[in-house]
């Protein structure tokens, strides 16, 4: 993949899909800014990338705070001169699995703030930089829950449908500016977020696997492969698209 020397920011890169993506960018020779609300987790990923001979920097960012997002991008550009790739991955699943009438205000506001407003803030600030430098590529991490109905988690579903919509609308706006914006839509993928969902009731994992034609959950590095490809110049005529990685669940 053509990623050598690309300057890349990944939000929520301290664990799961974001961490796997940061490490994969690192192995392809990119300069990786590992951003997470949890600085310790981000630092661990940075040291793993550096051990493999890569270049990486940890920056603490809460994507729900606009000033922190601005500072993330300003610091990256000060350090490395530009921002070639922005991966908007930070996301949370919500605490409870309840039907819409019982969905809590707390879950609604928290999930929308991270998964939807956070992506908006990151897109807005990254686009300003990409417009100024005349190029860029962005990948948003949406979900299968942003393409089809999923019960008992309205805020998550709303936020991920919004990410797909923001991806397509912004791609339409910036096609002529040499900026591509795409999204991945993972199905159930092994991570802390999935562990939290599985802890809701015993046997939940087996129940969910019955709906997956390939009979297993995805792995974070399988999602990372698609993110890196969409971000790279190997996919340079693709914009405004979603790639679904779900072992056939959507079938
Ligand atoms: N795991 C799945 O089954 C699955 C499926 C579809 C989509 N996704 C999406 O993939 C993305 C990554 O999730 P994951 O499964 O790797 O989960 P994860 O919990 O392993 O990783 C999420 C990371 O985001 C960070 N984070 C949380 N709130 C943040 C904030 N406000 N600002 C910055 N960072 C923050 C966390 O510290 C964590 O390191 C999310 O957007 C999630 O919705 C996951």
CSV table of C-alpha atoms and ligand atoms in Angstrom, one decimal:
chain,number,residue,atom,x,y,z
A,1,UNK,CA,0.0,0.0,0.0
A,2,UNK,CA,1.2,3.5,-0.8
A,3,UNK,CA,1.5,5.0,2.6
A,4,UNK,CA,5.2,5.7,3.1
A,5,UNK,CA,5.9,9.0,4.7
A,6,UNK,CA,2.2,9.9,4.9
A,7,UNK,CA,1.3,11.9,8.0
A,8,UNK,CA,-1.7,10.2,9.7
A,9,UNK,CA,-3.8,11.0,12.7
A,10,UNK,CA,-6.0,8.2,14.2
A,11,UNK,CA,-8.4,9.1,17.0
A,12,UNK,CA,-9.3,6.5,19.6
A,13,UNK,CA,-6.1,4.7,18.7
A,14,UNK,CA,-5.3,3.5,22.2
A,15,UNK,CA,-7.1,0.2,21.7
A,16,UNK,CA,-9.1,-2.0,19.4
A,17,UNK,CA,-9.6,-1.1,15.8
A,18,UNK,CA,-7.8,2.3,16.2
A,19,UNK,CA,-4.7,0.7,17.7
A,20,UNK,CA,-4.5,-2.0,15.0
A,21,UNK,CA,-4.9,0.7,12.4
A,22,UNK,CA,-2.1,2.8,13.9
A,23,UNK,CA,0.3,-0.2,14.0
A,24,UNK,CA,-0.6,-1.1,10.4
A,25,UNK,CA,0.1,2.4,9.2
A,26,UNK,CA,3.4,2.2,11.1
A,27,UNK,CA,4.5,-1.0,9.4
A,28,UNK,CA,3.7,0.7,6.0
A,29,UNK,CA,6.2,3.5,6.8
A,30,UNK,CA,3.6,6.2,7.7
A,31,UNK,CA,4.2,8.8,10.4
A,32,UNK,CA,1.5,8.0,12.9
A,33,UNK,CA,-0.1,10.4,15.4
A,34,UNK,CA,-1.7,8.1,18.0
A,35,UNK,CA,-4.5,10.1,19.6
A,36,UNK,CA,-6.8,8.9,22.4
A,37,UNK,CA,-8.6,10.3,25.4
A,38,UNK,CA,-6.4,7.9,27.4
A,39,UNK,CA,-2.8,9.1,27.0
A,40,UNK,CA,-1.3,6.0,28.7
A,41,UNK,CA,-2.9,3.7,26.2
A,42,UNK,CA,-1.8,5.9,23.3
A,43,UNK,CA,1.8,5.9,24.6
A,44,UNK,CA,1.9,2.1,24.7
A,45,UNK,CA,0.9,1.9,21.0
A,46,UNK,CA,3.5,4.5,20.1
A,47,UNK,CA,6.2,2.5,21.8
A,48,UNK,CA,5.1,-0.7,19.9
A,49,UNK,CA,5.3,1.2,16.6
A,50,UNK,CA,8.7,2.6,17.5
A,51,UNK,CA,10.0,-0.8,18.5
A,52,UNK,CA,9.1,-2.0,14.9
A,53,UNK,CA,11.2,0.9,13.5
A,54,UNK,CA,8.3,3.3,12.8
A,55,UNK,CA,7.7,7.0,13.6
A,56,UNK,CA,4.9,7.8,16.0
A,57,UNK,CA,3.7,10.4,18.5
A,58,UNK,CA,1.1,10.1,21.3
A,59,UNK,CA,-1.3,13.0,21.8
A,60,UNK,CA,-4.2,13.1,24.3
A,61,UNK,CA,-7.4,14.3,22.7
A,62,UNK,CA,-11.0,14.1,23.8
A,63,UNK,CA,-12.9,14.4,20.5
A,64,UNK,CA,-15.9,15.9,22.2
A,65,UNK,CA,-13.8,19.0,23.0
A,66,UNK,CA,-13.4,21.2,19.9
A,67,UNK,CA,-10.3,23.0,21.3
A,68,UNK,CA,-8.6,19.7,21.9
A,69,UNK,CA,-9.3,18.6,18.3
A,70,UNK,CA,-7.9,21.9,17.0
A,71,UNK,CA,-4.8,21.5,19.2
A,72,UNK,CA,-4.3,17.9,17.9
A,73,UNK,CA,-4.2,19.0,14.3
A,74,UNK,CA,-2.2,22.2,15.0
A,75,UNK,CA,0.4,20.1,16.9
A,76,UNK,CA,0.6,17.5,14.2
A,77,UNK,CA,1.2,20.1,11.5
A,78,UNK,CA,3.7,22.0,13.6
A,79,UNK,CA,5.6,18.7,14.1
A,80,UNK,CA,5.4,17.1,10.7
A,81,UNK,CA,4.4,19.9,8.3
A,82,UNK,CA,1.1,18.6,7.0
A,83,UNK,CA,-1.8,16.1,7.6
A,84,UNK,CA,-2.2,13.6,4.7
A,85,UNK,CA,-4.7,11.2,6.4
A,86,UNK,CA,-7.3,11.6,9.1
A,87,UNK,CA,-8.9,8.5,10.6
A,88,UNK,CA,-11.9,9.3,12.7
A,89,UNK,CA,-12.2,6.2,14.8
A,90,UNK,CA,-12.9,7.2,18.4
A,91,UNK,CA,-16.3,5.8,19.5
A,92,UNK,CA,-18.2,4.4,22.4
A,93,UNK,CA,-21.1,1.9,22.6
A,94,UNK,CA,-23.3,3.3,25.3
A,95,UNK,CA,-23.8,1.8,28.7
A,96,UNK,CA,-27.2,0.2,28.4
A,97,UNK,CA,-29.1,-2.0,26.0
A,98,UNK,CA,-32.6,-0.7,26.2
A,99,UNK,CA,-35.5,-0.1,23.8
A,100,UNK,CA,-36.1,3.4,22.6
A,101,UNK,CA,-38.8,4.4,25.1
A,102,UNK,CA,-36.3,3.5,27.9
A,103,UNK,CA,-33.1,4.8,26.3
A,104,UNK,CA,-31.5,7.0,28.9
A,105,UNK,CA,-30.8,10.7,28.3
A,106,UNK,CA,-27.3,10.1,29.6
A,107,UNK,CA,-26.5,7.4,26.9
A,108,UNK,CA,-28.1,9.6,24.2
A,109,UNK,CA,-26.0,12.7,25.0
A,110,UNK,CA,-22.7,10.8,25.7
A,111,UNK,CA,-22.8,8.6,22.6
A,112,UNK,CA,-23.9,11.4,20.3
A,113,UNK,CA,-21.1,13.6,21.7
A,114,UNK,CA,-18.3,11.1,21.0
A,115,UNK,CA,-19.5,9.2,17.9
A,116,UNK,CA,-21.3,12.0,16.0
A,117,UNK,CA,-20.2,15.4,17.2
A,118,UNK,CA,-16.6,14.2,17.7
A,119,UNK,CA,-16.5,13.0,14.1
A,120,UNK,CA,-17.9,16.4,12.9
A,121,UNK,CA,-15.3,18.3,14.9
A,122,UNK,CA,-12.4,16.2,13.5
A,123,UNK,CA,-13.7,16.4,10.0
A,124,UNK,CA,-14.2,20.2,10.2
A,125,UNK,CA,-10.7,20.9,11.5
A,126,UNK,CA,-8.9,18.3,9.3
A,127,UNK,CA,-10.7,19.7,6.2
A,128,UNK,CA,-9.5,23.2,6.9
A,129,UNK,CA,-5.9,21.9,7.0
A,130,UNK,CA,-6.4,19.6,3.9
A,131,UNK,CA,-7.9,22.5,1.9
A,132,UNK,CA,-4.9,24.7,2.8
A,133,UNK,CA,-2.4,22.1,1.7
A,134,UNK,CA,-4.4,21.0,-1.4
A,135,UNK,CA,-4.9,17.3,-0.6
A,136,UNK,CA,-6.1,14.8,1.9
A,137,UNK,CA,-7.8,11.5,2.6
A,138,UNK,CA,-10.1,10.8,5.4
A,139,UNK,CA,-11.7,7.5,6.7
A,140,UNK,CA,-14.5,7.5,9.2
A,141,UNK,CA,-15.2,4.4,11.3
A,142,UNK,CA,-19.0,4.0,11.1
A,143,UNK,CA,-20.6,0.6,11.7
A,144,UNK,CA,-23.0,-2.0,10.3
A,145,UNK,CA,-25.3,-0.2,12.7
A,146,UNK,CA,-25.1,2.8,10.5
A,147,UNK,CA,-26.4,1.0,7.5
A,148,UNK,CA,-29.2,-1.2,8.9
A,149,UNK,CA,-31.5,-1.3,11.9
A,150,UNK,CA,-30.2,-2.7,15.2
A,151,UNK,CA,-32.4,-2.8,18.3
A,152,UNK,CA,-31.8,-1.6,21.8
A,153,UNK,CA,-29.2,1.1,21.1
A,154,UNK,CA,-30.8,4.1,19.5
A,155,UNK,CA,-28.1,6.6,20.1
A,156,UNK,CA,-25.4,4.3,18.7
A,157,UNK,CA,-27.5,3.6,15.6
A,158,UNK,CA,-28.3,7.3,15.2
A,159,UNK,CA,-24.7,8.3,15.5
A,160,UNK,CA,-23.4,5.7,13.0
A,161,UNK,CA,-26.1,6.6,10.4
A,162,UNK,CA,-25.0,10.2,10.9
A,163,UNK,CA,-21.3,9.2,10.3
A,164,UNK,CA,-22.3,7.6,7.0
A,165,UNK,CA,-24.3,10.7,6.0
A,166,UNK,CA,-21.5,13.0,7.0
A,167,UNK,CA,-19.0,10.9,5.0
A,168,UNK,CA,-21.1,11.1,1.8
A,169,UNK,CA,-22.1,14.7,2.1
A,170,UNK,CA,-18.6,16.0,2.7
A,171,UNK,CA,-17.2,13.7,0.0
A,172,UNK,CA,-19.6,15.5,-2.4
A,173,UNK,CA,-18.4,18.9,-1.3
A,174,UNK,CA,-14.6,18.3,-1.6
A,175,UNK,CA,-14.2,15.9,-4.6
A,176,UNK,CA,-12.8,18.8,-6.7
A,177,UNK,CA,-10.4,19.8,-3.9
A,178,UNK,CA,-8.4,16.6,-4.1
A,179,UNK,CA,-9.8,15.4,-0.8
A,180,UNK,CA,-11.4,12.0,-0.5
A,181,UNK,CA,-13.7,10.9,2.4
A,182,UNK,CA,-14.8,7.3,2.9
A,183,UNK,CA,-16.1,5.1,5.7
A,184,UNK,CA,-15.8,1.6,6.9
A,185,UNK,CA,-18.8,-0.2,8.5
A,186,UNK,CA,-17.5,-3.1,10.7
A,187,UNK,CA,-19.8,-5.7,12.0
A,188,UNK,CA,-19.1,-7.3,15.4
A,189,UNK,CA,-15.4,-7.0,15.9
A,190,UNK,CA,-13.3,-8.2,18.9
A,191,UNK,CA,-12.5,-5.2,21.1
A,192,UNK,CA,-13.2,-3.6,24.5
A,193,UNK,CA,-16.4,-2.1,23.0
A,194,UNK,CA,-17.6,-5.6,21.9
A,195,UNK,CA,-16.6,-7.1,25.3
A,196,UNK,CA,-18.9,-4.5,27.0
A,197,UNK,CA,-21.8,-5.5,24.8
A,198,UNK,CA,-21.2,-9.2,25.4
A,199,UNK,CA,-21.1,-8.6,29.2
A,200,UNK,CA,-24.8,-7.6,29.1
A,201,UNK,CA,-26.0,-11.2,29.3
A,202,UNK,CA,-24.4,-14.6,29.4
A,203,UNK,CA,-24.4,-16.5,26.1
A,204,UNK,CA,-24.7,-13.2,24.1
A,205,UNK,CA,-21.6,-14.0,22.1
A,206,UNK,CA,-22.9,-17.3,20.8
A,207,UNK,CA,-26.3,-15.7,20.1
A,208,UNK,CA,-24.7,-13.0,18.0
A,209,UNK,CA,-22.5,-15.4,16.1
A,210,UNK,CA,-25.6,-17.2,14.8
A,211,UNK,CA,-26.4,-14.1,12.7
A,212,UNK,CA,-22.9,-14.1,11.1
A,213,UNK,CA,-22.6,-16.3,8.0
A,214,UNK,CA,-18.9,-16.7,8.6
A,215,UNK,CA,-19.6,-17.8,12.2
A,216,UNK,CA,-17.1,-15.6,14.0
A,217,UNK,CA,-16.4,-12.0,15.1
A,218,UNK,CA,-14.1,-9.8,13.1
A,219,UNK,CA,-10.6,-9.0,14.2
A,220,UNK,CA,-9.4,-5.5,14.6
A,221,UNK,CA,-6.5,-6.0,12.1
A,222,UNK,CA,-9.0,-7.1,9.5
A,223,UNK,CA,-10.8,-3.7,9.8
A,224,UNK,CA,-7.4,-1.9,9.8
A,225,UNK,CA,-6.5,-3.4,6.4
A,226,UNK,CA,-9.6,-1.8,4.8
A,227,UNK,CA,-9.0,1.5,6.6
A,228,UNK,CA,-5.4,1.7,5.4
A,229,UNK,CA,-6.4,0.8,1.8
A,230,UNK,CA,-9.1,3.4,1.7
A,231,UNK,CA,-6.7,6.0,3.1
A,232,UNK,CA,-4.0,5.1,0.6
A,233,UNK,CA,-3.5,6.2,-3.0
A,234,UNK,CA,-4.3,2.6,-4.0
A,235,UNK,CA,-7.9,3.6,-3.8
A,236,UNK,CA,-7.5,7.1,-5.3
A,237,UNK,CA,-10.7,7.1,-7.4
A,238,UNK,CA,-13.0,6.1,-4.5
A,239,UNK,CA,-14.8,8.7,-2.5
A,240,UNK,CA,-18.0,8.9,-0.5
A,241,UNK,CA,-18.2,5.1,-0.1
A,242,UNK,CA,-18.7,2.7,2.7
A,243,UNK,CA,-17.0,-0.7,2.9
A,244,UNK,CA,-18.8,-3.2,5.0
A,245,UNK,CA,-16.7,-5.8,6.9
A,246,UNK,CA,-19.1,-8.0,8.7
A,247,UNK,CA,-18.4,-11.7,7.8
A,248,UNK,CA,-21.7,-11.5,5.8
A,249,UNK,CA,-24.0,-10.4,8.6
A,250,UNK,CA,-25.7,-7.8,6.3
A,251,UNK,CA,-26.7,-10.5,3.9
B,1,LIG,N1,-15.9,-3.5,18.0
B,1,LIG,C1,-17.0,-3.5,17.2
B,1,LIG,O1,-17.8,-4.5,17.2
B,1,LIG,C2,-17.3,-2.3,16.3
B,1,LIG,C3,-18.3,-2.5,15.3
B,1,LIG,C4,-18.6,-1.5,14.5
B,1,LIG,C5,-18.0,-0.2,14.6
B,1,LIG,N2,-17.1,-0.1,15.7
B,1,LIG,C6,-16.5,1.3,15.8
B,1,LIG,O2,-15.1,1.2,15.8
B,1,LIG,C7,-14.5,2.3,16.5
B,1,LIG,C8,-13.4,1.8,17.5
B,1,LIG,O3,-14.1,1.0,18.4
B,1,LIG,P1,-13.4,-0.4,19.1
B,1,LIG,O4,-14.3,-1.5,18.9
B,1,LIG,O5,-12.0,-0.5,18.6
B,1,LIG,O6,-13.5,0.0,20.6
B,1,LIG,P2,-12.4,0.3,21.8
B,1,LIG,O7,-13.2,0.5,23.0
B,1,LIG,O8,-11.4,-0.9,21.8
B,1,LIG,O9,-11.6,1.6,21.3
B,1,LIG,C9,-12.2,2.9,21.3
B,1,LIG,C10,-11.1,3.9,21.7
B,1,LIG,O10,-11.7,5.2,21.7
B,1,LIG,C11,-11.2,5.9,22.8
B,1,LIG,N3,-12.2,7.0,23.2
B,1,LIG,C12,-13.4,6.8,23.8
B,1,LIG,N4,-13.9,8.0,23.9
B,1,LIG,C13,-13.1,8.9,23.4
B,1,LIG,C14,-13.1,10.3,23.2
B,1,LIG,N5,-14.1,11.1,23.7
B,1,LIG,N6,-12.1,11.0,22.6
B,1,LIG,C15,-11.0,10.2,22.1
B,1,LIG,N7,-10.9,8.9,22.3
B,1,LIG,C16,-12.0,8.3,22.9
B,1,LIG,C17,-11.1,4.9,23.9
B,1,LIG,O11,-10.2,5.3,25.0
B,1,LIG,C18,-10.5,3.6,23.2
B,1,LIG,O12,-9.1,3.6,23.1
B,1,LIG,C19,-15.7,3.0,17.2
B,1,LIG,O13,-16.1,4.1,16.5
B,1,LIG,C20,-16.8,1.9,17.2
B,1,LIG,O14,-18.1,2.5,17.2
B,1,LIG,C21,-16.7,-1.1,16.5
